[in-house]
GROMACS .gro file of C-alpha atoms in nm:
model
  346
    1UNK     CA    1  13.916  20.497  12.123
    2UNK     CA    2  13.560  20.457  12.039
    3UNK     CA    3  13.546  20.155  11.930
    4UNK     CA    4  13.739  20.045  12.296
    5UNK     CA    5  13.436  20.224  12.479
    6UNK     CA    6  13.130  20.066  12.273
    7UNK     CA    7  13.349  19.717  12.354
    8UNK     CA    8  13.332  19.832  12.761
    9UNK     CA    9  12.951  19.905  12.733
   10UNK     CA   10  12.911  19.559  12.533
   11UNK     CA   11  13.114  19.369  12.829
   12UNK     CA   12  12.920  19.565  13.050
   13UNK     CA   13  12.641  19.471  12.937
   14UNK     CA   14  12.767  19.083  12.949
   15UNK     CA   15  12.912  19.051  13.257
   16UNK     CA   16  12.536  19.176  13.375
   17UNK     CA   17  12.385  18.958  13.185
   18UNK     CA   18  12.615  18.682  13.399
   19UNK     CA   19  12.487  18.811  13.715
   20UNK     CA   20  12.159  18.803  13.626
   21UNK     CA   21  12.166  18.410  13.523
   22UNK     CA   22  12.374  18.365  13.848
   23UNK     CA   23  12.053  18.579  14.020
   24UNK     CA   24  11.806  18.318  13.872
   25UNK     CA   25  11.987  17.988  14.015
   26UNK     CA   26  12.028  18.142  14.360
   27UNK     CA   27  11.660  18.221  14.356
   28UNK     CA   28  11.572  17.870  14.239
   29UNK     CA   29  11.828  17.701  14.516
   30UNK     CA   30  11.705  17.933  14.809
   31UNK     CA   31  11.312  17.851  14.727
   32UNK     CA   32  11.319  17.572  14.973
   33UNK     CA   33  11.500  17.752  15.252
   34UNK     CA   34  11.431  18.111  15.391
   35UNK     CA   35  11.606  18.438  15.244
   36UNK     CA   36  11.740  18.639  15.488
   37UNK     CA   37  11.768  18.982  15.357
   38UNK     CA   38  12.141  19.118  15.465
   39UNK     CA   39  12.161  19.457  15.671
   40UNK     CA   40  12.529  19.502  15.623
   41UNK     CA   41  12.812  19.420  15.345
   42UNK     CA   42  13.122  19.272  15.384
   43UNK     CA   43  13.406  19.409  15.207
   44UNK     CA   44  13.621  19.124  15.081
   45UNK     CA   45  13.912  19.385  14.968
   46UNK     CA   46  14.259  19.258  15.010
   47UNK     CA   47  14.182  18.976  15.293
   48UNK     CA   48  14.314  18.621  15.085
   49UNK     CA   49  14.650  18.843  15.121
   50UNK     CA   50  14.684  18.903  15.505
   51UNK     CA   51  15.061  18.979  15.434
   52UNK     CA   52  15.023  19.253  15.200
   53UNK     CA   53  14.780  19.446  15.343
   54UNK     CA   54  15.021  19.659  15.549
   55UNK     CA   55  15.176  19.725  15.256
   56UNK     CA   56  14.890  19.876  15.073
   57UNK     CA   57  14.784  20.097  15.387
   58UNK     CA   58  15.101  20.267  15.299
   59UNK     CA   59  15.094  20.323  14.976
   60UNK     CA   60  14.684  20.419  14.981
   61UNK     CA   61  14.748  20.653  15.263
   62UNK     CA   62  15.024  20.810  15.083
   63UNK     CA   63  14.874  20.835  14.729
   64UNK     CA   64  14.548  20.998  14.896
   65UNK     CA   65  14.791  21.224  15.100
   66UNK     CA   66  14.912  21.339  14.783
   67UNK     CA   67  14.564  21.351  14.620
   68UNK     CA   68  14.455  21.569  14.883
   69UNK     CA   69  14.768  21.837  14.842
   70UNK     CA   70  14.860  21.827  14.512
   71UNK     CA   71  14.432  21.895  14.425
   72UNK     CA   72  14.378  22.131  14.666
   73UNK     CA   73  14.705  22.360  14.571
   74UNK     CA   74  14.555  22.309  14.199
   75UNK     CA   75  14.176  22.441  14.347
   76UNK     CA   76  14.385  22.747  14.511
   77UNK     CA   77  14.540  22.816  14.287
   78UNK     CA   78  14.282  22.852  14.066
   79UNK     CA   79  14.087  23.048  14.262
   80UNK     CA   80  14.362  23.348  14.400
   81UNK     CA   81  14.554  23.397  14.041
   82UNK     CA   82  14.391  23.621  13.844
   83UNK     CA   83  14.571  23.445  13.576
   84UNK     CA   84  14.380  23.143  13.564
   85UNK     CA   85  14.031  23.283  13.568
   86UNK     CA   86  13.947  23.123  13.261
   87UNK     CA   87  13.790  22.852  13.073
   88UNK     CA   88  14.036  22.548  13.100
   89UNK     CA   89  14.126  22.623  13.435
   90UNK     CA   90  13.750  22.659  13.553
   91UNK     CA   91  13.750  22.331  13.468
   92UNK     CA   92  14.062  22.167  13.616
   93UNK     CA   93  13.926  22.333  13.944
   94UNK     CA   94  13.618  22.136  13.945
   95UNK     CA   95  13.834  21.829  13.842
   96UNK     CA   96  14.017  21.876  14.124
   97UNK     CA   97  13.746  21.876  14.355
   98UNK     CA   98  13.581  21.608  14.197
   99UNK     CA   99  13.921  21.391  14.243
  100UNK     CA  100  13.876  21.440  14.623
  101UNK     CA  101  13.565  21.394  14.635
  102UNK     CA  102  13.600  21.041  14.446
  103UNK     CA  103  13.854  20.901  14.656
  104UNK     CA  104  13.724  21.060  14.953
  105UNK     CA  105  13.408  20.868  14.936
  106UNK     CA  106  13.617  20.510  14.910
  107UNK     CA  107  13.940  20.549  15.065
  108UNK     CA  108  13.949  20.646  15.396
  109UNK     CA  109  13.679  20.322  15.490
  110UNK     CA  110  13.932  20.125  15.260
  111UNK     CA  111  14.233  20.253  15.572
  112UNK     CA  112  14.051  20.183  15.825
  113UNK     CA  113  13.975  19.813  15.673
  114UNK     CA  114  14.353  19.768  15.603
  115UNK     CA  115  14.408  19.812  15.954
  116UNK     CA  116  14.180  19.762  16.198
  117UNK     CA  117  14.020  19.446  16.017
  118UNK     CA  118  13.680  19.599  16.037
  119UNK     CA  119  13.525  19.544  15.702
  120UNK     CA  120  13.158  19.554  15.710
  121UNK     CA  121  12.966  19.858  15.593
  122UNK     CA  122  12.612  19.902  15.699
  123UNK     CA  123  12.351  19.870  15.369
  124UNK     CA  124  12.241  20.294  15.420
  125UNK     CA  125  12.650  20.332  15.395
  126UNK     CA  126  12.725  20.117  15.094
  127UNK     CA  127  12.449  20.340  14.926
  128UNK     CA  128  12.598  20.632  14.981
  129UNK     CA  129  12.935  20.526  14.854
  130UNK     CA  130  12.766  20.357  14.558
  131UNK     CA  131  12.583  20.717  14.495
  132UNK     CA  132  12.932  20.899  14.542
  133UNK     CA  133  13.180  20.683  14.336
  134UNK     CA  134  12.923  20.661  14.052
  135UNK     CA  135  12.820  21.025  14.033
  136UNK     CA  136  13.233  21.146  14.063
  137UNK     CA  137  13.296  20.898  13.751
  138UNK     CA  138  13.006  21.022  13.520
  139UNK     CA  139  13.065  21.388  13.574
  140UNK     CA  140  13.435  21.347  13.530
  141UNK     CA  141  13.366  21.172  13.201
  142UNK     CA  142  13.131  21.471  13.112
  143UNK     CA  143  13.395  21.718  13.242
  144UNK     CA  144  13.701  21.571  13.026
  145UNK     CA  145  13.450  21.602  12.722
  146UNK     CA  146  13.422  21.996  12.805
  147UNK     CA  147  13.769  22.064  12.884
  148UNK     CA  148  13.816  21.866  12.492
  149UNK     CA  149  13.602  22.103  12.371
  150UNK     CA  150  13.737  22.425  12.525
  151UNK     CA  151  14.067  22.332  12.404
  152UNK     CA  152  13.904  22.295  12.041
  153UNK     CA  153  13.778  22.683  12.058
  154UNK     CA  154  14.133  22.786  12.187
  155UNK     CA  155  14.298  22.607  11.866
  156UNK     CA  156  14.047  22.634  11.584
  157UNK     CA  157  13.868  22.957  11.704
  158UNK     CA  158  14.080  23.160  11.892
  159UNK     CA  159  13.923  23.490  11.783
  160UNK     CA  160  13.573  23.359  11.873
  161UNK     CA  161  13.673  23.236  12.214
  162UNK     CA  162  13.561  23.469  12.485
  163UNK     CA  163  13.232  23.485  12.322
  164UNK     CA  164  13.192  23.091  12.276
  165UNK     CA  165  13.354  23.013  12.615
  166UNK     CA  166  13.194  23.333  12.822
  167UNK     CA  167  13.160  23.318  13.166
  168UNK     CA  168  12.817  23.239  13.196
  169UNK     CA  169  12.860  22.963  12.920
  170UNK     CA  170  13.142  22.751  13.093
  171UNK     CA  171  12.992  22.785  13.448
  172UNK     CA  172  12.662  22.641  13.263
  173UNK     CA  173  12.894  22.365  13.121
  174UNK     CA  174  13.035  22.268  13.436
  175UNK     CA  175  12.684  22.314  13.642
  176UNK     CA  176  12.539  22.028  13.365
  177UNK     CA  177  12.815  21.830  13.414
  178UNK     CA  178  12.733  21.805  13.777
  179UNK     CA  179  12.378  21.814  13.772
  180UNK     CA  180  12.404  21.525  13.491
  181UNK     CA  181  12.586  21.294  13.664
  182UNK     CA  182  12.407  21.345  13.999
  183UNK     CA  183  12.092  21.223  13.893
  184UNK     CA  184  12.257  20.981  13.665
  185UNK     CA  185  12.423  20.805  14.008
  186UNK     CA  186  12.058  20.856  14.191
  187UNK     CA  187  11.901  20.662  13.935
  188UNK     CA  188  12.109  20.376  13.925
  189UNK     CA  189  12.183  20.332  14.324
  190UNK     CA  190  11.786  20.338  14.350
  191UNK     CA  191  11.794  20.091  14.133
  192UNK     CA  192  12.020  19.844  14.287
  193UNK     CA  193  11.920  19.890  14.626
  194UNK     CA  194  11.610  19.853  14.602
  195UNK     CA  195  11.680  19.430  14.529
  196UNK     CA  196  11.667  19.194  14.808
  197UNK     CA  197  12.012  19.089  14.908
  198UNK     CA  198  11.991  18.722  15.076
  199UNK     CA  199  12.269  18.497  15.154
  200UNK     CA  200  12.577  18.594  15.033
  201UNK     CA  201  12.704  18.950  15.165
  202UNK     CA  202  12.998  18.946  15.120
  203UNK     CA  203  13.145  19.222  14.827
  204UNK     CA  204  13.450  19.102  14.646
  205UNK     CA  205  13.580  19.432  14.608
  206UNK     CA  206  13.771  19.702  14.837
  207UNK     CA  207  13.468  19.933  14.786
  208UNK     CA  208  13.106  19.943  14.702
  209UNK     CA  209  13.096  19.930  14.342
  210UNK     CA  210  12.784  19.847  14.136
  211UNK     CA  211  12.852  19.554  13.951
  212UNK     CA  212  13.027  19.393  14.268
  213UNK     CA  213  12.712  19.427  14.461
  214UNK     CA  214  12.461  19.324  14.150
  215UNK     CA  215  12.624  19.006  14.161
  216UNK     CA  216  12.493  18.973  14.544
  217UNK     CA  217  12.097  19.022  14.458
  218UNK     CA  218  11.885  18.775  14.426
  219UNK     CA  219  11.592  18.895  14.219
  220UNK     CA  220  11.541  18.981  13.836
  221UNK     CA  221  11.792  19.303  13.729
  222UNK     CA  222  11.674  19.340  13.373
  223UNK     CA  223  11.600  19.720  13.466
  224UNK     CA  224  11.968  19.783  13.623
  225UNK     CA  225  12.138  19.604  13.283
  226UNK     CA  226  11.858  19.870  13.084
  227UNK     CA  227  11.968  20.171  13.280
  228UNK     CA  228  12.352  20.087  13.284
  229UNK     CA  229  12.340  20.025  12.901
  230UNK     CA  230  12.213  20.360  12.880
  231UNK     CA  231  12.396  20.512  13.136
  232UNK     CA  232  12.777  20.403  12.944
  233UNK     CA  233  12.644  20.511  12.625
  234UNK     CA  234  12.562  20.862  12.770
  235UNK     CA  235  12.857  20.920  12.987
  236UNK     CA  236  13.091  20.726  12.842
  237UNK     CA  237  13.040  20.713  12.449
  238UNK     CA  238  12.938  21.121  12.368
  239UNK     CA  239  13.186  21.250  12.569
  240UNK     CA  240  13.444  20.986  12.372
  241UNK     CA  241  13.317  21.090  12.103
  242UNK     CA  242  13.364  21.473  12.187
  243UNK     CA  243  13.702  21.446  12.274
  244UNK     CA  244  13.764  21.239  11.955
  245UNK     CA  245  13.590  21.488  11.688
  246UNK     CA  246  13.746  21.783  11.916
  247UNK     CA  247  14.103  21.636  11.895
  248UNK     CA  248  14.100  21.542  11.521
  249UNK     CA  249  14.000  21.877  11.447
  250UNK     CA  250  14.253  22.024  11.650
  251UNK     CA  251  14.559  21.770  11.509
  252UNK     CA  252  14.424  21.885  11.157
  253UNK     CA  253  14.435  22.313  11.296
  254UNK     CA  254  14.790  22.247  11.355
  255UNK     CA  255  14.899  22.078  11.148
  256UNK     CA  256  14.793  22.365  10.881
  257UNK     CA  257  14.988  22.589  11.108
  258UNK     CA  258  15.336  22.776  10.887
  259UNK     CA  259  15.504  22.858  11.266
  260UNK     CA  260  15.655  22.575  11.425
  261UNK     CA  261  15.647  22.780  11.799
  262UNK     CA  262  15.272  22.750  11.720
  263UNK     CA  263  15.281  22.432  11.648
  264UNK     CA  264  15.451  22.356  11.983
  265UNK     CA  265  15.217  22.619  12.146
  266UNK     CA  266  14.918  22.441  12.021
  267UNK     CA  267  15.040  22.061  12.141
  268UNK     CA  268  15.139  22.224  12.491
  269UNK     CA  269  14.767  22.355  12.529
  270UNK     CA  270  14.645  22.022  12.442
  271UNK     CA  271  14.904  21.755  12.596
  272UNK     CA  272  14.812  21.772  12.944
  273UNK     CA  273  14.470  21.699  12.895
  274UNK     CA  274  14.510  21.462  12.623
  275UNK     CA  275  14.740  21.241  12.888
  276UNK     CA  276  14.478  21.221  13.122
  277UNK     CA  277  14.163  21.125  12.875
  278UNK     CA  278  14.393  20.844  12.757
  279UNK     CA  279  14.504  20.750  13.178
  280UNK     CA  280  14.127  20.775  13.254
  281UNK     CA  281  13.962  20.605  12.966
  282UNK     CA  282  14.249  20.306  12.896
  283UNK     CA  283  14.211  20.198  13.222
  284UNK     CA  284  13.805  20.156  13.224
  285UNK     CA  285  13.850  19.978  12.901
  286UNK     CA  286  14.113  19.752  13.077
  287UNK     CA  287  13.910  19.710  13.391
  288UNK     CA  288  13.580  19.611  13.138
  289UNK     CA  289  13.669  19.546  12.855
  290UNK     CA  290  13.935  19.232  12.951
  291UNK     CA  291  13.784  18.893  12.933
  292UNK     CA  292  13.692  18.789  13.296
  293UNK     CA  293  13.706  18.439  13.376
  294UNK     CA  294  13.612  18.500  13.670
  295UNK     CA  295  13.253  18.599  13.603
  296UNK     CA  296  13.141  18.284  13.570
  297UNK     CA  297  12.927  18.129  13.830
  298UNK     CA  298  13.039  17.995  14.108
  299UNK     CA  299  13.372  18.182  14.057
  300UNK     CA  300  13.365  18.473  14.350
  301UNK     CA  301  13.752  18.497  14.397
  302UNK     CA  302  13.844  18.799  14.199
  303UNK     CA  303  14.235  18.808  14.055
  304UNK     CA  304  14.509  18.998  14.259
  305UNK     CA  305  14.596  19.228  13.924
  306UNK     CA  306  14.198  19.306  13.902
  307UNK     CA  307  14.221  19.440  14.255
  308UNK     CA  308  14.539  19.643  14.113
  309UNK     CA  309  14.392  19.770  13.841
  310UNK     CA  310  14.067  19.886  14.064
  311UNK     CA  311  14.357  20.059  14.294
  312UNK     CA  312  14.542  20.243  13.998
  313UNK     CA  313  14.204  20.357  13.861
  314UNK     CA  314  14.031  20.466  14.155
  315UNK     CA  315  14.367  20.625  14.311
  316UNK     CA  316  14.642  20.657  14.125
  317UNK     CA  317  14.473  20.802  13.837
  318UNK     CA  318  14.334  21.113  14.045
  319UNK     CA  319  14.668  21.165  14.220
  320UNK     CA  320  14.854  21.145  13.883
  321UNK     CA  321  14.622  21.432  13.744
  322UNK     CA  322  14.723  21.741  13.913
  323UNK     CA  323  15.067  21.629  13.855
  324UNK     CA  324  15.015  21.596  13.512
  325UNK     CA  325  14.893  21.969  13.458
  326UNK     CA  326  15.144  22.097  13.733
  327UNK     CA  327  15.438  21.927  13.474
  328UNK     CA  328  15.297  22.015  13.123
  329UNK     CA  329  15.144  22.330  13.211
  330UNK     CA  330  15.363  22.648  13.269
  331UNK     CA  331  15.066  22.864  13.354
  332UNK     CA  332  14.979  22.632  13.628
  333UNK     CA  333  15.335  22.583  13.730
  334UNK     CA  334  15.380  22.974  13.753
  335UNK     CA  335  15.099  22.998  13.970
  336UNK     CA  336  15.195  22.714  14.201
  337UNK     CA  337  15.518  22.866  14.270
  338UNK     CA  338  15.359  23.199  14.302
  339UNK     CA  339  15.149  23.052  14.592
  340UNK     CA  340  15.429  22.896  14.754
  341UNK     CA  341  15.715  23.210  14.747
  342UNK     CA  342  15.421  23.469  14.719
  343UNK     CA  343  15.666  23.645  14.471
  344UNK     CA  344  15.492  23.845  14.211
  345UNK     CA  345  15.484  23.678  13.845
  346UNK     CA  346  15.681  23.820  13.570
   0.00000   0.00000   0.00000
């Protein structure tokens, strides 16, 4: 799995590299006419399929329906159950709230451009999604790597766990996390707004994501391909490489275990969590790390299963999450039900 994230920062990296020389021949073209810097995007989205588009507003409104409940009875819950005040739940709280957050940022503007038509987005309020989407994604990637960690002390350390994991240590973990990829998102939305935008305004993408809208500037981005470089190897790479170390250390605990019941007891703490670092991360490789033919210049039309897989990452993956833990987690299913009958749990 790290060597599929080094490959996304390396195609990263190249497809920015094609913007950039696509940058340089629009500057050279335009240097005879005058550039008209744009005050508003257009959001392409799903408009070369006119007869579809119905079809998504359904199924967006009811995956972010379910996003919205499923989350929120997961942040309740661990909030009024005295049983989940600890570590691992901490942190499926905050990625809870980070999940609607994320798609709270993108997909109600995506509704209201499925159905009313209305697709531009003024340049302050493509900012602010840019800001949004890209600080959610690098503090869930920081988050997963905690949570990997945490579940390392609960299977190789057990004894040593409250005092490893203490209160003040995995509210400092979470706070970093946050903090982290906050100014991690300011940075690079500075970066790319502050380029002239002339010409073309039009983003071929349902939201405002970075890359889409690099490939609209027309100036030198040498400092954005810098900063992202960095940015992948910090929030993508080390926490990899967290959940990696944490995992093989954990496979090689249990596998030393004599009890098969502890055996199972071990994979159940771990399986939940392990399905969604593979969901997350296999579909940024796929969205990346996939040759794109249609990078090169003067190709803007982006493929009907690239808009699919930029649906399933940026909304099914969230909504499949508290699903995940609500399945695989007994804990979390004894609470839920707990909410919901307000029986006592035995």
């Amino acid at each position: 799995m790290i060597v599929q994230v080094i490959c996304t920062v390396c195609f990263l990296a190249v497809n920015t590299f094609h913007v950039r020389s696509f940058d340089f021949l629009k500057a050279d073209d335009m240097g005879e006419i005058n550039q008209t810097l744009v005050s508003e995007f257009l959001l392409r989205g799903l408009s070369g399929y006119p007869k579809i588009e119905i079809v998504y507003f359904a199924l967006i409104l009811v995956m972010y329906l379910v996003i919205l409940i499923g989350n929120g009875v997961l942040i309740i819950a661990s909030i009024f159950d005295s049983h989940l005040h600890t570590p691992m739940y901490f942190f499926l709280g905050n990625l809870s709230f980070l999940d609607i957050c994320y798609t709270s940022s993108s997909v109600p503007s995506t509704l209201v451009s499925l159905i009313s038509k209305k697709r531009n987005i003024s340049f302050s309020g493509c900012a602010v999604q840019m800001f949004f989407g890209f600080a959610m994604g690098s503090t869930e990637c920081l988050l997963l790597g905690m949570m990997a960690f945490d579940r390392y002390v609960a299977v190789c350390n057990p004894l040593r766990y409250p005092i490893i994991l203490s209160k003040v240590a995995y509210v400092l973990m979470a706070s970093v996390s946050w903090l982290s990829g906050g100014i991690n998102s300011a940075v690079q939305t500075l970066l790319a707004m502050r380029l002239p935008f002339c010409g073309n305004n039009i983003i071929n993408h349902f939201a405002c994501e970075i890359l889409a809208v690099l490939k609209l500037a027309c100036a030198d981005i040498s400092l954005n391909i810098i900063t992202m470089v960095i940015s992948n190897m910090a929030f993508l790479v080390l926490p990899l490489m967290v959940i990696f170390f944490s995992y093989m250390f954990i496979l090689y605990t249990i596998l030393q275990m004599n009890s098969a019941t502890g055996r199972r007891k071990a994979f159940s703490t771990c399986s939940a969590h392990l399905t969604v670092v593979i969901i997350f991360y296999g579909t940024i490789f796929f969205m990346y790390a996939k040759p794109k033919s249609q990078d090169l210049i003067g190709e803007e039309k982006l493929q009907a299963s690239d808009k699919l897989i930029s649906l399933f990452y940026g909304v099914v993956t969230p909504m499949l999450n508290p699903i995940i833990y609500s399945l695989r987690n007994n804990d979390v299913k004894a609470a839920v039900k707990y909410l919901l009958n307000k029986k006592p749990i035995h």
